[in-house]
CSV table of C-alpha atoms in Angstrom, one decimal:
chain,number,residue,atom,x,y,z
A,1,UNK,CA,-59.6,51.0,-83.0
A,2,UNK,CA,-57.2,48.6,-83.9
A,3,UNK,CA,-55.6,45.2,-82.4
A,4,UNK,CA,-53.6,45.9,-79.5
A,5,UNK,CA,-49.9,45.4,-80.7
A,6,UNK,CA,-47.3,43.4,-78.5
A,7,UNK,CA,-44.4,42.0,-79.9
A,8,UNK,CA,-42.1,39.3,-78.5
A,9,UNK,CA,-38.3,40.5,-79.7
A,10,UNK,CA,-35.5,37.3,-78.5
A,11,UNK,CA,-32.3,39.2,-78.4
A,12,UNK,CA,-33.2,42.4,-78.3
A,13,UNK,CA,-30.1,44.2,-76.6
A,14,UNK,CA,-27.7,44.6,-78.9
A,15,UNK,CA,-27.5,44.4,-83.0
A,16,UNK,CA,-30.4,43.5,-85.2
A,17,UNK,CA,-32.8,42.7,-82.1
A,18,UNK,CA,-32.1,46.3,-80.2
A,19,UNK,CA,-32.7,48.1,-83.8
A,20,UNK,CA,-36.1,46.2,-84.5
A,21,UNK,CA,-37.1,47.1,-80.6
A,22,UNK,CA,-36.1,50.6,-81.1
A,23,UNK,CA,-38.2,50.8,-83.9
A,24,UNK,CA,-41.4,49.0,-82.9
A,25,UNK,CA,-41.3,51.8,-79.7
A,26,UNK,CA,-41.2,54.4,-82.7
A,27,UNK,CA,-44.2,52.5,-83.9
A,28,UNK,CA,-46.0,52.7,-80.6
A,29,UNK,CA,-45.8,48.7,-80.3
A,30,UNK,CA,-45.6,47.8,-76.3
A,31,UNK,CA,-41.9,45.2,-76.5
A,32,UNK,CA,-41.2,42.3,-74.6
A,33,UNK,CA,-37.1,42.1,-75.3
A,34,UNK,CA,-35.6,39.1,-74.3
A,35,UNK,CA,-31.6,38.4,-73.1
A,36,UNK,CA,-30.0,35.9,-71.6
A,37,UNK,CA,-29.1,38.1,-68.9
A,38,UNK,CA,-31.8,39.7,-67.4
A,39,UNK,CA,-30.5,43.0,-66.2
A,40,UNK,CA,-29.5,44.0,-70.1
A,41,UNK,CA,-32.9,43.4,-70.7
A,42,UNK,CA,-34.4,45.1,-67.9
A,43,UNK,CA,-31.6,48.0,-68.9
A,44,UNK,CA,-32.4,48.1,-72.2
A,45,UNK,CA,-36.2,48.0,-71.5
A,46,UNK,CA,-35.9,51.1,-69.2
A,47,UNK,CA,-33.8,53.1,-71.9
A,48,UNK,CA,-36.2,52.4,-74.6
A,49,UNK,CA,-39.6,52.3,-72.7
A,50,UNK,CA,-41.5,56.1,-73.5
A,51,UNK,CA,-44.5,57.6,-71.7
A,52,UNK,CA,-46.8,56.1,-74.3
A,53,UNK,CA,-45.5,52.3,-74.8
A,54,UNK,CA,-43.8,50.0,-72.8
A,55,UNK,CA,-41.1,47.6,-73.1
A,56,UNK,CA,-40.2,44.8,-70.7
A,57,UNK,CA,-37.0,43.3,-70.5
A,58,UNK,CA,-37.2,39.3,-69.7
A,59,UNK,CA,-34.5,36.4,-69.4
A,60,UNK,CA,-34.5,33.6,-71.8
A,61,UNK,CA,-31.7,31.8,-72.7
A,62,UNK,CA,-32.6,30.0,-76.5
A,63,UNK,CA,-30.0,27.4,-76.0
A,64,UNK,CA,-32.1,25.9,-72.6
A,65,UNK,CA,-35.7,24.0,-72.8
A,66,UNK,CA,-36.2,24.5,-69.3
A,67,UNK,CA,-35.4,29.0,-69.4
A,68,UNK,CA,-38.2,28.7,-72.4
A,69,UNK,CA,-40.6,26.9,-70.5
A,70,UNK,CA,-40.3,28.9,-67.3
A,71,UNK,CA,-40.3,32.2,-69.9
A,72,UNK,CA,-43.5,31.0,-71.6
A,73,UNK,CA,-45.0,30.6,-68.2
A,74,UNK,CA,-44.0,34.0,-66.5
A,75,UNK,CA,-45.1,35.5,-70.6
A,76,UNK,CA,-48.6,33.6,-69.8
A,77,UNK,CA,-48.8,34.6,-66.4
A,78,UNK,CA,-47.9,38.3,-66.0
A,79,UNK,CA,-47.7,39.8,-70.0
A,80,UNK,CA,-50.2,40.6,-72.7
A,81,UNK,CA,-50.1,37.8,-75.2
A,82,UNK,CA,-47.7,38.6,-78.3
A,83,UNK,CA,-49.3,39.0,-81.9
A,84,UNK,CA,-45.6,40.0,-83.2
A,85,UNK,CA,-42.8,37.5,-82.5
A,86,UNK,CA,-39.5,38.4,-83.8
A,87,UNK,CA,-37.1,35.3,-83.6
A,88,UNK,CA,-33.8,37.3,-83.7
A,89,UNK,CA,-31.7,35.5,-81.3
A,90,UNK,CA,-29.1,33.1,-82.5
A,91,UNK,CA,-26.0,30.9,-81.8
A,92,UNK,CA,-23.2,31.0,-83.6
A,93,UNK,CA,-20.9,27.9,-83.2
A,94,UNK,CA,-18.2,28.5,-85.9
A,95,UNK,CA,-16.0,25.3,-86.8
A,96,UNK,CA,-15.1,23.2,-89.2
A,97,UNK,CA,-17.4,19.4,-89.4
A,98,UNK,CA,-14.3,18.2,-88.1
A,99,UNK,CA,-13.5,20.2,-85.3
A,100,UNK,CA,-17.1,20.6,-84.2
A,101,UNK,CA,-18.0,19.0,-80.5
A,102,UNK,CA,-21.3,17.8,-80.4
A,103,UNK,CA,-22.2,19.8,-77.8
A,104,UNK,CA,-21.4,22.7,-79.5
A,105,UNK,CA,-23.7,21.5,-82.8
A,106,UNK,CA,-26.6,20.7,-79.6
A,107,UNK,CA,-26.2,24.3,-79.0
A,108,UNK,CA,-26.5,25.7,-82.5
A,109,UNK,CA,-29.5,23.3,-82.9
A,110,UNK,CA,-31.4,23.8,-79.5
A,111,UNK,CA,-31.1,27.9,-80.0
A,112,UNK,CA,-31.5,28.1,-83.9
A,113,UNK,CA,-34.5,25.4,-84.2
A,114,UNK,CA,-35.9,24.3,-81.4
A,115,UNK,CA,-36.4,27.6,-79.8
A,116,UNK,CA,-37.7,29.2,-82.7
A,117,UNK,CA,-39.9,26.0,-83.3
A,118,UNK,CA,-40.9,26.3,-79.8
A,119,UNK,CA,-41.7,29.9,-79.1
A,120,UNK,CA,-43.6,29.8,-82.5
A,121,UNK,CA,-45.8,26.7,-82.0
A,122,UNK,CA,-46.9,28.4,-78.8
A,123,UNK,CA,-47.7,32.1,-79.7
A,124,UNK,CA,-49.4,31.2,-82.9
A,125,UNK,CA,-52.5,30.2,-80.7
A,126,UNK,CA,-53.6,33.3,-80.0
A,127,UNK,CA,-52.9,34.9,-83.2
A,128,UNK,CA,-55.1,32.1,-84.9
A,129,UNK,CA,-57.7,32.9,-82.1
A,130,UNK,CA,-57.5,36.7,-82.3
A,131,UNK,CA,-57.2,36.2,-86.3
A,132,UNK,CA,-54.0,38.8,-86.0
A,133,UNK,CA,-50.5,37.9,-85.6
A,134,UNK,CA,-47.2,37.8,-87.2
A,135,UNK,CA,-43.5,36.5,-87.2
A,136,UNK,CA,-40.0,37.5,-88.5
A,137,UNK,CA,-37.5,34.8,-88.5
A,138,UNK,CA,-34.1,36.7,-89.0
A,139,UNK,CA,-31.0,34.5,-90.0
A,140,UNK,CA,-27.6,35.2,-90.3
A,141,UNK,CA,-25.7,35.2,-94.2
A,142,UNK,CA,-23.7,32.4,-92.6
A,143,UNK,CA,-26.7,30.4,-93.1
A,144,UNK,CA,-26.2,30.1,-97.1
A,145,UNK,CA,-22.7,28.7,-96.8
A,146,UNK,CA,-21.6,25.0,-95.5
């Protein structure tokens, strides 16, 4: 037998995220789907979950250090340990350089880096440890244009 396979999917209610969800549970790969909003991803996580694999539907909002940290901690606390992360969730802040409030380029940073960075740095442990693991980064076509 095999690793166990969990995989971590940020934004996994709707678009890209809910398809690659939908098919890990075809692949018998237990989910942990993340939304900002916590019921779509408790929703979601009941509509997809089957007899033989789970999914769980968390909170996490990519745009806020402190809903990662307390996410990492309740993943650490109360989830098997992710060898799959899929970094689907993104932040689109669409504006011209001129119009663009810093705020809203913080936002794009702190959910399009950081988080990724973040959720990475700390997952990769126990695939180095386990000697198992992979990641997906998915970005949008925007991303090849100014």
């Amino acid at each position: 037998m095999g690793v166990k396979k969990v995989a971590l999917v940020t934004g996994a209610t709707r678009g890209i995220g809910l398809a690659v969800a939908e098919m890990l549970i075809r692949e018998e790969i237990t989910v942990i789907g993340t939304s900002r909003q916590k019921t779509n991803a408790s929703e979601v996580a009941s509509d997809l979950g089957t007899s033989s694999v789970q999914m769980h539907g968390l909170e996490l909002d990519i745009t806020d250090r402190n809903s990662i940290s307390k996410f990492l901690g309740e993943l650490q606390e109360n989830y098997p340990s992710p060898n799959i992360l899929i970094n689907n969730a993104a932040v689109t802040k669409d504006n011209l350089l001129m119009k663009m409030k810093e705020e809203e380029w913080d936002k794009v940073m702190e959910g399009n880096l950081n988080a990724v960075f973040l959720l990475t740095k700390t997952l990769v442990r126990h695939m180095l440890k386990t000697r198992y693991g992979r990641i997906v980064n998915i970005s949008s076509v925007v991303g090849l244009s100014g």
